[in-house]
mmCIF file of N, CA and C in Angstrom:
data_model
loop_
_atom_site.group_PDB
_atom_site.id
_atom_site.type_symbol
_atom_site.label_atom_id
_atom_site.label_comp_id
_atom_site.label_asym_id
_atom_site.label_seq_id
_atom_site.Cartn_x
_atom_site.Cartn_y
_atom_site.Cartn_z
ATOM 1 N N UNK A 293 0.825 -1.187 0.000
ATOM 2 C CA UNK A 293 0.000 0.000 0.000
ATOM 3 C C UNK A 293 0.870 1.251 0.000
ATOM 4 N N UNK A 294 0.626 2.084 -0.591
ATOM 5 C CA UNK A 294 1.553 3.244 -1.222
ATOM 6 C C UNK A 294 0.789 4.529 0.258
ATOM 7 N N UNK A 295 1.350 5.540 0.432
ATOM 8 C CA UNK A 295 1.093 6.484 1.342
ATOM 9 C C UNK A 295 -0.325 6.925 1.154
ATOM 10 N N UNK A 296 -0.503 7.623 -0.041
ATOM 11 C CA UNK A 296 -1.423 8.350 -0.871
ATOM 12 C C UNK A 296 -2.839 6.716 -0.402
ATOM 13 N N UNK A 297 -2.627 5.887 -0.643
ATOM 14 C CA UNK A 297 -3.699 5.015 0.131
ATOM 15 C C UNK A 297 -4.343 5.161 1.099
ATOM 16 N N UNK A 298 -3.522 5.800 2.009
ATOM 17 C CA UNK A 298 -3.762 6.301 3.763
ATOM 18 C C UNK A 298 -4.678 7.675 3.790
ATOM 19 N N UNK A 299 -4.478 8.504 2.972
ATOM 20 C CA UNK A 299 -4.955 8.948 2.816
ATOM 21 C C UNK A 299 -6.549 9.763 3.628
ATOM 22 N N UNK A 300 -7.253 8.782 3.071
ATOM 23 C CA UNK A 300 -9.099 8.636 2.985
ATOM 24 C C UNK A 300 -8.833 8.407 4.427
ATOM 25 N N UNK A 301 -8.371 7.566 5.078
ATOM 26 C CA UNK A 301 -8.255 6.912 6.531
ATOM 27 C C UNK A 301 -7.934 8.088 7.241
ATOM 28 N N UNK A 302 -6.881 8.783 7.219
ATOM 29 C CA UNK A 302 -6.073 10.137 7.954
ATOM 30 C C UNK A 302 -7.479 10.797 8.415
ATOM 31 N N UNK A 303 -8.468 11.221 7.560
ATOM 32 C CA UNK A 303 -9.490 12.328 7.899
ATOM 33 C C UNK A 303 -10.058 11.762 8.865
ATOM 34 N N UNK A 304 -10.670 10.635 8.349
ATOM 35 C CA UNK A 304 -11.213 9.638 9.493
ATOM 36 C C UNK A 304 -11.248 9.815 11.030
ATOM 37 N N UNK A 305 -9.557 9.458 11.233
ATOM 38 C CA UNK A 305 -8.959 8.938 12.706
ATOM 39 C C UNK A 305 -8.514 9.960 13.012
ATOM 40 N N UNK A 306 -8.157 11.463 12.678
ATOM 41 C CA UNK A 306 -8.172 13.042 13.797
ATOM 42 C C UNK A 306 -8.345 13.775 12.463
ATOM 43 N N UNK A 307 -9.073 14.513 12.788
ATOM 44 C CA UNK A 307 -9.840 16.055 12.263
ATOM 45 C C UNK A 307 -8.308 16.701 12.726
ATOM 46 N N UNK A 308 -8.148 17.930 11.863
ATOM 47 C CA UNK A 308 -7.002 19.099 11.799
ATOM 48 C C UNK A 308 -7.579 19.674 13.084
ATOM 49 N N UNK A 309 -8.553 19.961 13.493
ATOM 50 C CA UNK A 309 -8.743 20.664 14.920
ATOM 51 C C UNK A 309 -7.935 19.589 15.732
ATOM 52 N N UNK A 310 -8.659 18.389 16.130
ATOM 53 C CA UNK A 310 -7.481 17.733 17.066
ATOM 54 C C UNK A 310 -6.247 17.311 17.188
ATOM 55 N N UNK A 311 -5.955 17.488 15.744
ATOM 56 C CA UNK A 311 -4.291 17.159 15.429
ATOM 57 C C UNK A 311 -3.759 18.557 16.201
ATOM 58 N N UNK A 312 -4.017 19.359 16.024
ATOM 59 C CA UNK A 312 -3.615 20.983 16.264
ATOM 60 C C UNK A 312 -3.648 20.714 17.892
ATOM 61 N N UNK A 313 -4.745 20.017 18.232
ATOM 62 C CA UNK A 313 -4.801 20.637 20.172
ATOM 63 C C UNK A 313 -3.857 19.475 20.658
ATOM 64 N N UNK A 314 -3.653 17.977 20.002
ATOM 65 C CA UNK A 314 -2.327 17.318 20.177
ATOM 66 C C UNK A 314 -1.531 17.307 20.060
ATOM 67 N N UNK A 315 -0.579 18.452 18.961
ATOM 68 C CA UNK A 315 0.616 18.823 19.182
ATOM 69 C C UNK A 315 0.900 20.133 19.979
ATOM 70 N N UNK A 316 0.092 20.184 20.656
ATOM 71 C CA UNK A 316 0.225 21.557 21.255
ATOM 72 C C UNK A 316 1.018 21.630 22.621
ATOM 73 N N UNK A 317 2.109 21.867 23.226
ATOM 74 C CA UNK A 317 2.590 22.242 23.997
ATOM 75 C C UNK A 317 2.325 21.929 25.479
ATOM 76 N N UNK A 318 2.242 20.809 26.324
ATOM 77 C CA UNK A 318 1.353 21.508 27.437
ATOM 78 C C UNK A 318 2.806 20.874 28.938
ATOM 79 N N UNK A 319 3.256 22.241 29.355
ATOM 80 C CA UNK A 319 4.424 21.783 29.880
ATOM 81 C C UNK A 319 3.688 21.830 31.319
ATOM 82 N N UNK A 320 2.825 21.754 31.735
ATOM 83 C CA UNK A 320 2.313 21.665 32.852
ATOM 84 C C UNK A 320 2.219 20.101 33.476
ATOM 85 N N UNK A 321 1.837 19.331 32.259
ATOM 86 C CA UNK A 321 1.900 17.546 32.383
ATOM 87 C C UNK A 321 3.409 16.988 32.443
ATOM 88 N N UNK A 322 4.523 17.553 31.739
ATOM 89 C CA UNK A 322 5.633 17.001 31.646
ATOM 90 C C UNK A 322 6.131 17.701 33.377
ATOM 91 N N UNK A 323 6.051 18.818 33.512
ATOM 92 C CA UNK A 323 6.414 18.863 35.171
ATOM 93 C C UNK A 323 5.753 18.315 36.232
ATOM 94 N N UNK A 324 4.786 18.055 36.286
ATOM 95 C CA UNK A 324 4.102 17.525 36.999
ATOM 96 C C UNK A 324 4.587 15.472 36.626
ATOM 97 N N UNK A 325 4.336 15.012 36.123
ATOM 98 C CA UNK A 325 5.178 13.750 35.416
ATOM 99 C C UNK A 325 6.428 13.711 36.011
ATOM 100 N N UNK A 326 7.273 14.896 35.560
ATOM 101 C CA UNK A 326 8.510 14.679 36.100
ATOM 102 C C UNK A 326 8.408 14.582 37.369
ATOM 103 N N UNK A 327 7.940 15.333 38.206
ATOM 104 C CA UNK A 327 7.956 15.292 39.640
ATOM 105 C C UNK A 327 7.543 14.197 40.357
ATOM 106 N N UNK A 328 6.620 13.554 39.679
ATOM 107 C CA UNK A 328 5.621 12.399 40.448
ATOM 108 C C UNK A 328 7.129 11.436 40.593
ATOM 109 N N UNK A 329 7.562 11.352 38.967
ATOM 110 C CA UNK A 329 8.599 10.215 39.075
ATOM 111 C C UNK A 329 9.777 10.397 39.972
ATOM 112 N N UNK A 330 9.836 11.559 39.776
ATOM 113 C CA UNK A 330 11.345 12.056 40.954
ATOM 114 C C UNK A 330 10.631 11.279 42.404
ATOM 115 N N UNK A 331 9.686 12.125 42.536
ATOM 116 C CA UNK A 331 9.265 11.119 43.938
ATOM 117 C C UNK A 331 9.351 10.351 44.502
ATOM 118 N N UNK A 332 8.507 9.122 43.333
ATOM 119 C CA UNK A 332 8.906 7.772 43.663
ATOM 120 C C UNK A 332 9.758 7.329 43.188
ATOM 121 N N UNK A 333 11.210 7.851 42.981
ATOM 122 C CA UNK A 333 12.197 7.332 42.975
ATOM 123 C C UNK A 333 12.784 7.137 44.102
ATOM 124 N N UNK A 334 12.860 8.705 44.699
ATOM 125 C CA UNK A 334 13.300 9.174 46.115
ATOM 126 C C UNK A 334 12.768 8.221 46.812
ATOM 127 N N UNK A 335 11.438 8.465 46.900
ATOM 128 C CA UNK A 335 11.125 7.328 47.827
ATOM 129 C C UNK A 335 11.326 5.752 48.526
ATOM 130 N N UNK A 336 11.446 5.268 46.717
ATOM 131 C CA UNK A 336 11.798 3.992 46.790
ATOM 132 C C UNK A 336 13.614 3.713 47.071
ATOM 133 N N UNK A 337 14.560 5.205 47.042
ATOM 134 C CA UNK A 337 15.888 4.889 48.015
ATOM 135 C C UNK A 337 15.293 5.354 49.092
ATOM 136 N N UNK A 338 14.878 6.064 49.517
ATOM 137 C CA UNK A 338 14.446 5.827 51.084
ATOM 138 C C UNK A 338 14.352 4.865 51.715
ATOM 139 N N UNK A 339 13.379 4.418 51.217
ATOM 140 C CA UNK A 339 13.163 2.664 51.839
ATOM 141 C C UNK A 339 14.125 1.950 51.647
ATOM 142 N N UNK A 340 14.991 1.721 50.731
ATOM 143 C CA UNK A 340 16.071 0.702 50.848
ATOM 144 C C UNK A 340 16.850 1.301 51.923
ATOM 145 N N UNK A 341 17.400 2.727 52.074
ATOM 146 C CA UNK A 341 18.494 3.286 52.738
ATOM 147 C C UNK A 341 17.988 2.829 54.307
ATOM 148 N N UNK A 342 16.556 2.892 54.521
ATOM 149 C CA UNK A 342 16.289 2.905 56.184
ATOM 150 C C UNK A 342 15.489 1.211 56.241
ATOM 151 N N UNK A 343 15.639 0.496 55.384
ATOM 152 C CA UNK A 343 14.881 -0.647 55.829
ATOM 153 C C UNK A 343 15.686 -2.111 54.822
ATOM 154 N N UNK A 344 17.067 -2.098 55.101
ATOM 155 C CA UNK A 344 17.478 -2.596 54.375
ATOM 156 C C UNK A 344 17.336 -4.313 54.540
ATOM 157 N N UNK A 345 16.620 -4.894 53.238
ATOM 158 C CA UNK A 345 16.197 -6.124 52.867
ATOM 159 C C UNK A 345 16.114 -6.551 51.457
ATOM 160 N N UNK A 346 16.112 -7.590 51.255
ATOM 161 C CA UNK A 346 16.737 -8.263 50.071
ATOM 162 C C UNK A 346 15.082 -8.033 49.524
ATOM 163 N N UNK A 347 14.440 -8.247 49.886
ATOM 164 C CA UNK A 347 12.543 -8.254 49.269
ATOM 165 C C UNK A 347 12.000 -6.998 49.032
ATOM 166 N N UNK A 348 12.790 -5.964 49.893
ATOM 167 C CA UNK A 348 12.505 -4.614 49.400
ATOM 168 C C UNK A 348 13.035 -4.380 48.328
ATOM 169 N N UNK A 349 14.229 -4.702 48.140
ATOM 170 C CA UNK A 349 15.270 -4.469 47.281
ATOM 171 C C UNK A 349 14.867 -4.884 45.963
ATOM 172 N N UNK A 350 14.412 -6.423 45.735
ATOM 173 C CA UNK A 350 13.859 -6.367 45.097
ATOM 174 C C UNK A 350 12.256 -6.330 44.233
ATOM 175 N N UNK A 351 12.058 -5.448 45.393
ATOM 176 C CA UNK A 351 10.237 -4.533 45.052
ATOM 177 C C UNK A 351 10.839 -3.383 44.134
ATOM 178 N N UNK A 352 11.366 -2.474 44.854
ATOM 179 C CA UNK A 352 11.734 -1.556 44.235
ATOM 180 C C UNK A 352 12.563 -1.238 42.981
ATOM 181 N N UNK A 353 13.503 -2.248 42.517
ATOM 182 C CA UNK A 353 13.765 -2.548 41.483
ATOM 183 C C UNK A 353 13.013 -1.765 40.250
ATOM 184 N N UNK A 354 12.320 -2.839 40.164
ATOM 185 C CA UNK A 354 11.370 -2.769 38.895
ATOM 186 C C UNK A 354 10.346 -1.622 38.881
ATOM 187 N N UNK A 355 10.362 -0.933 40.240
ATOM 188 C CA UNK A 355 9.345 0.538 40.295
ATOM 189 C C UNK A 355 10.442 1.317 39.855
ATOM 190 N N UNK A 356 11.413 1.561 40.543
ATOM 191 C CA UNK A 356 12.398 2.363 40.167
ATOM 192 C C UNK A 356 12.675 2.537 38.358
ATOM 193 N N UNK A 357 13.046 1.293 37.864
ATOM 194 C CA UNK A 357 13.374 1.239 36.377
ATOM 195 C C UNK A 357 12.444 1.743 35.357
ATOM 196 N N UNK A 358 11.232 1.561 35.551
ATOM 197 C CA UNK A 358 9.321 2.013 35.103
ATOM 198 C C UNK A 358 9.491 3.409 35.007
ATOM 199 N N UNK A 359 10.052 3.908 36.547
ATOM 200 C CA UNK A 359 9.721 5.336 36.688
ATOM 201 C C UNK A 359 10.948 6.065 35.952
ATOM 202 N N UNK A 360 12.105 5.710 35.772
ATOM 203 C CA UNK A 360 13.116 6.023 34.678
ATOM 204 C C UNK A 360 12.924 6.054 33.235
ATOM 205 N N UNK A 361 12.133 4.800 32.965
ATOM 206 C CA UNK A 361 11.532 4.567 31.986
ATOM 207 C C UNK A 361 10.881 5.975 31.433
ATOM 208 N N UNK A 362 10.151 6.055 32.396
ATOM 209 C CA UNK A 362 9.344 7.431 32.139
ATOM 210 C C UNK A 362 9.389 8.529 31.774
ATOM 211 N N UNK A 363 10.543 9.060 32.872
ATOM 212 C CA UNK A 363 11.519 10.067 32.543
ATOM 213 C C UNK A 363 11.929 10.047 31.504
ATOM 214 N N UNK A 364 12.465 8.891 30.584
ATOM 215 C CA UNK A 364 13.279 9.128 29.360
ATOM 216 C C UNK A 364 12.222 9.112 28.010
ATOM 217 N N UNK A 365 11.025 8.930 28.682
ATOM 218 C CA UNK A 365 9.750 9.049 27.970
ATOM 219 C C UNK A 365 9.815 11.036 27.909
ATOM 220 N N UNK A 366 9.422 10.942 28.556
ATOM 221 C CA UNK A 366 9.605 12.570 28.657
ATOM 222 C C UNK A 366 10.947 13.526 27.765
ATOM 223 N N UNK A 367 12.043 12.538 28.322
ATOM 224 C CA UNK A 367 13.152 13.189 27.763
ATOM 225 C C UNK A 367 13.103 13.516 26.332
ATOM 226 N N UNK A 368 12.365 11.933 25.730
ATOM 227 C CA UNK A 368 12.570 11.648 24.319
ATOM 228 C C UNK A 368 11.626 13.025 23.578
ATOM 229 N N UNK A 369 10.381 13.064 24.700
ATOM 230 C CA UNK A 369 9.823 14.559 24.093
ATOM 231 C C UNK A 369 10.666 15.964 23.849
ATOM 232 N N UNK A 370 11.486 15.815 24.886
ATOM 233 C CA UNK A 370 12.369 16.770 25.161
ATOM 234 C C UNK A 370 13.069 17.143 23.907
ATOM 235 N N UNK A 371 13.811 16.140 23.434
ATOM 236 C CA UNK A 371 14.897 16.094 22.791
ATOM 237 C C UNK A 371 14.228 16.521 21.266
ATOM 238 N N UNK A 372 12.895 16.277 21.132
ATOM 239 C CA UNK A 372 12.471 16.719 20.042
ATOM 240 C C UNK A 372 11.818 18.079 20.215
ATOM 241 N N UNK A 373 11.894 18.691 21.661
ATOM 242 C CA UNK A 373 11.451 19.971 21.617
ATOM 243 C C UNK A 373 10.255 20.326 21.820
ATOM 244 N N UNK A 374 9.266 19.279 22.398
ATOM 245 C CA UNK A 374 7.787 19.206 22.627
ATOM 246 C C UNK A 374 7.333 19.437 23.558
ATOM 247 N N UNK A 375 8.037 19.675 24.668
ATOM 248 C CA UNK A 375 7.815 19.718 25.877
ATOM 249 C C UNK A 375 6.762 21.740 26.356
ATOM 250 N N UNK A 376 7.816 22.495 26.074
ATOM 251 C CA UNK A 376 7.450 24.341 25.821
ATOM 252 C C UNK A 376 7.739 24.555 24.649
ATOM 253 N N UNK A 377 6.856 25.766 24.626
ATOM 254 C CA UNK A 377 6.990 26.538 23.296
ATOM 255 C C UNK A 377 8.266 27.375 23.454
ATOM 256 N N UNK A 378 9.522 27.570 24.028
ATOM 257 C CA UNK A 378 10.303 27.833 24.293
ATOM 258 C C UNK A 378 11.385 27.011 23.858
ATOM 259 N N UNK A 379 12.050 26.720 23.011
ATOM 260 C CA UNK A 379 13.428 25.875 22.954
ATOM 261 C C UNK A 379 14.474 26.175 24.129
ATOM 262 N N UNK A 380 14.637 27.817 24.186
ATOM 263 C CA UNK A 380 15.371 27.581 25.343
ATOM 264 C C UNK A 380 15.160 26.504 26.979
ATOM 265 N N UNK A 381 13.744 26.779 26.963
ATOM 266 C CA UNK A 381 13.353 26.218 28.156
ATOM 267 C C UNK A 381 13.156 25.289 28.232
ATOM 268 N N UNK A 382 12.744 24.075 27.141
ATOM 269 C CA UNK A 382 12.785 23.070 26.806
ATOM 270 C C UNK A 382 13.894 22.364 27.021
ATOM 271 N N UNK A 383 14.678 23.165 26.345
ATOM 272 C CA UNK A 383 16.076 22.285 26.928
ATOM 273 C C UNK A 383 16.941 22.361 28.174
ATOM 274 N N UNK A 384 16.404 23.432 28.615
ATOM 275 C CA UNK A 384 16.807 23.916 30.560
ATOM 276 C C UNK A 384 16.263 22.722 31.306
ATOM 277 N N UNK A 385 15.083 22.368 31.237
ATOM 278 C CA UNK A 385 13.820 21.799 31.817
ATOM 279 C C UNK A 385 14.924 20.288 31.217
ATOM 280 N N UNK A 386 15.021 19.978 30.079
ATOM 281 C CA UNK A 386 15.069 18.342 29.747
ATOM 282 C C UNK A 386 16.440 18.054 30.291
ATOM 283 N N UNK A 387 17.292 19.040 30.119
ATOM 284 C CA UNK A 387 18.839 19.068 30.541
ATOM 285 C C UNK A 387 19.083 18.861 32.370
ATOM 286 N N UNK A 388 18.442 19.477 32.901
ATOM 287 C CA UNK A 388 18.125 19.495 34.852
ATOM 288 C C UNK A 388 17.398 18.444 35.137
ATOM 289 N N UNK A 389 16.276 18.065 34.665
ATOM 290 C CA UNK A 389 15.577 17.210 35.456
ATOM 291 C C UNK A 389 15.593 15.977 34.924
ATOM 292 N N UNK A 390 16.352 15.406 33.438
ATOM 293 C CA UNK A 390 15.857 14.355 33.031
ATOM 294 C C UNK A 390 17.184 13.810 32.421
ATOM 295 N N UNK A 391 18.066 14.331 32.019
ATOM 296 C CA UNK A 391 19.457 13.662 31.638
ATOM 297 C C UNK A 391 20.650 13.953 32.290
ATOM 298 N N UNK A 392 20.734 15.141 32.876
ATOM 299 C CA UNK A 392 21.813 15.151 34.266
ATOM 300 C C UNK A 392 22.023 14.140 35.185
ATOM 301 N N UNK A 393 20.796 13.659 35.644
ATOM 302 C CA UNK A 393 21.486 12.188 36.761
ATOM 303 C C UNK A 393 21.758 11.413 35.988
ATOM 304 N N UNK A 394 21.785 11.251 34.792
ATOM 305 C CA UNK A 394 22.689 10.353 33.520
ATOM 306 C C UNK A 394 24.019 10.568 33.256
ATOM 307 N N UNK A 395 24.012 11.958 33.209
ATOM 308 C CA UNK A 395 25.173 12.881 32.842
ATOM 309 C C UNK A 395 25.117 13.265 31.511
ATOM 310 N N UNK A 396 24.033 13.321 30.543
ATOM 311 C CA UNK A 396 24.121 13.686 29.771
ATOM 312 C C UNK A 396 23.361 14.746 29.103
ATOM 313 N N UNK A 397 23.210 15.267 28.031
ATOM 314 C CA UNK A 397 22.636 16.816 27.751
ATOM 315 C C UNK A 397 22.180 16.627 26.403
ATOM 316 N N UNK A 398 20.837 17.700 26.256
ATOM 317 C CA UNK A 398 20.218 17.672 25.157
ATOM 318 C C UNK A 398 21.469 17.352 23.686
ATOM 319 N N UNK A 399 22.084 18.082 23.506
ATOM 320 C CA UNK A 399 23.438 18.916 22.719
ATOM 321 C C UNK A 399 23.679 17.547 22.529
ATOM 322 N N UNK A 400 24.343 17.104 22.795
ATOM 323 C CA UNK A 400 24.859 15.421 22.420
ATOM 324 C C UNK A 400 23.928 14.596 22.218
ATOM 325 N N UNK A 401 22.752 14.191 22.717
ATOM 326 C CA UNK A 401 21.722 13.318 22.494
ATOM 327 C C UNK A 401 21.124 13.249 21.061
ATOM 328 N N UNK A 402 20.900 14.960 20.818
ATOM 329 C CA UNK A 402 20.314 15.161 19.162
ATOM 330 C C UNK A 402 21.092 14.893 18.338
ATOM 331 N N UNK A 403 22.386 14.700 18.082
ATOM 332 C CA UNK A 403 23.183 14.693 16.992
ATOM 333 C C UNK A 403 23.187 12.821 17.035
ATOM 334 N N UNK A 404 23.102 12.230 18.368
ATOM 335 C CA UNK A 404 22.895 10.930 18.552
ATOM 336 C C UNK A 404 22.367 10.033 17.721
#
């Protein structure tokens, strides 16, 4: 099936009004997102640091990795600039909260 096939279907499955209000900007969800996950990250070293056990250890695991997961969910928005209508801030915001405890930065990731 050639592109131009897809076509007829495209109108179908989003109208130009909702394509428009889905690419739209909304940095209120990506901070809020970010934060939840920072949380329960924190949280889940908390608990290992003050309750140290092999069953906690491995509970938290797999919450921990999910919620990273996430973050780099976010990041990946980042890195394409989706996050604010701001590039500068976009990349302040993706650079501090989401690839620094990596060690790494928008600037290198895109050319990636």
């Amino acid at each position: 099936m050639s592109f131009q096939s897809y076509q007829p279907l495209r109108s179908q499955i989003l109208s130009n009004e909702e394509l428009k209000r889905l690419n739209e900007p909304k940095p209120i969800i990506a901070i809020r997102d970010t934060l939840i996950s920072w949380l329960i990250i924190l949280a889940c070293w908390g608990l290992v640091a003050n309750f140290t056990n092999w069953f906690l250890v491995l509970l938290v695991i797999p919450i921990i990795g999910t919620q990273y997961y996430s973050l780099q969910v976010i990041g990946h928005d980042g890195l394409h600039r989706r996050l604010f209508k701001s590039n500068k801030t976009n990349d302040l915001f993706t650079n501090c909260f989401i690839f620094a405890p990596i060690f790494a930065i928008n600037r290198l990731n895109r050319i990636n």
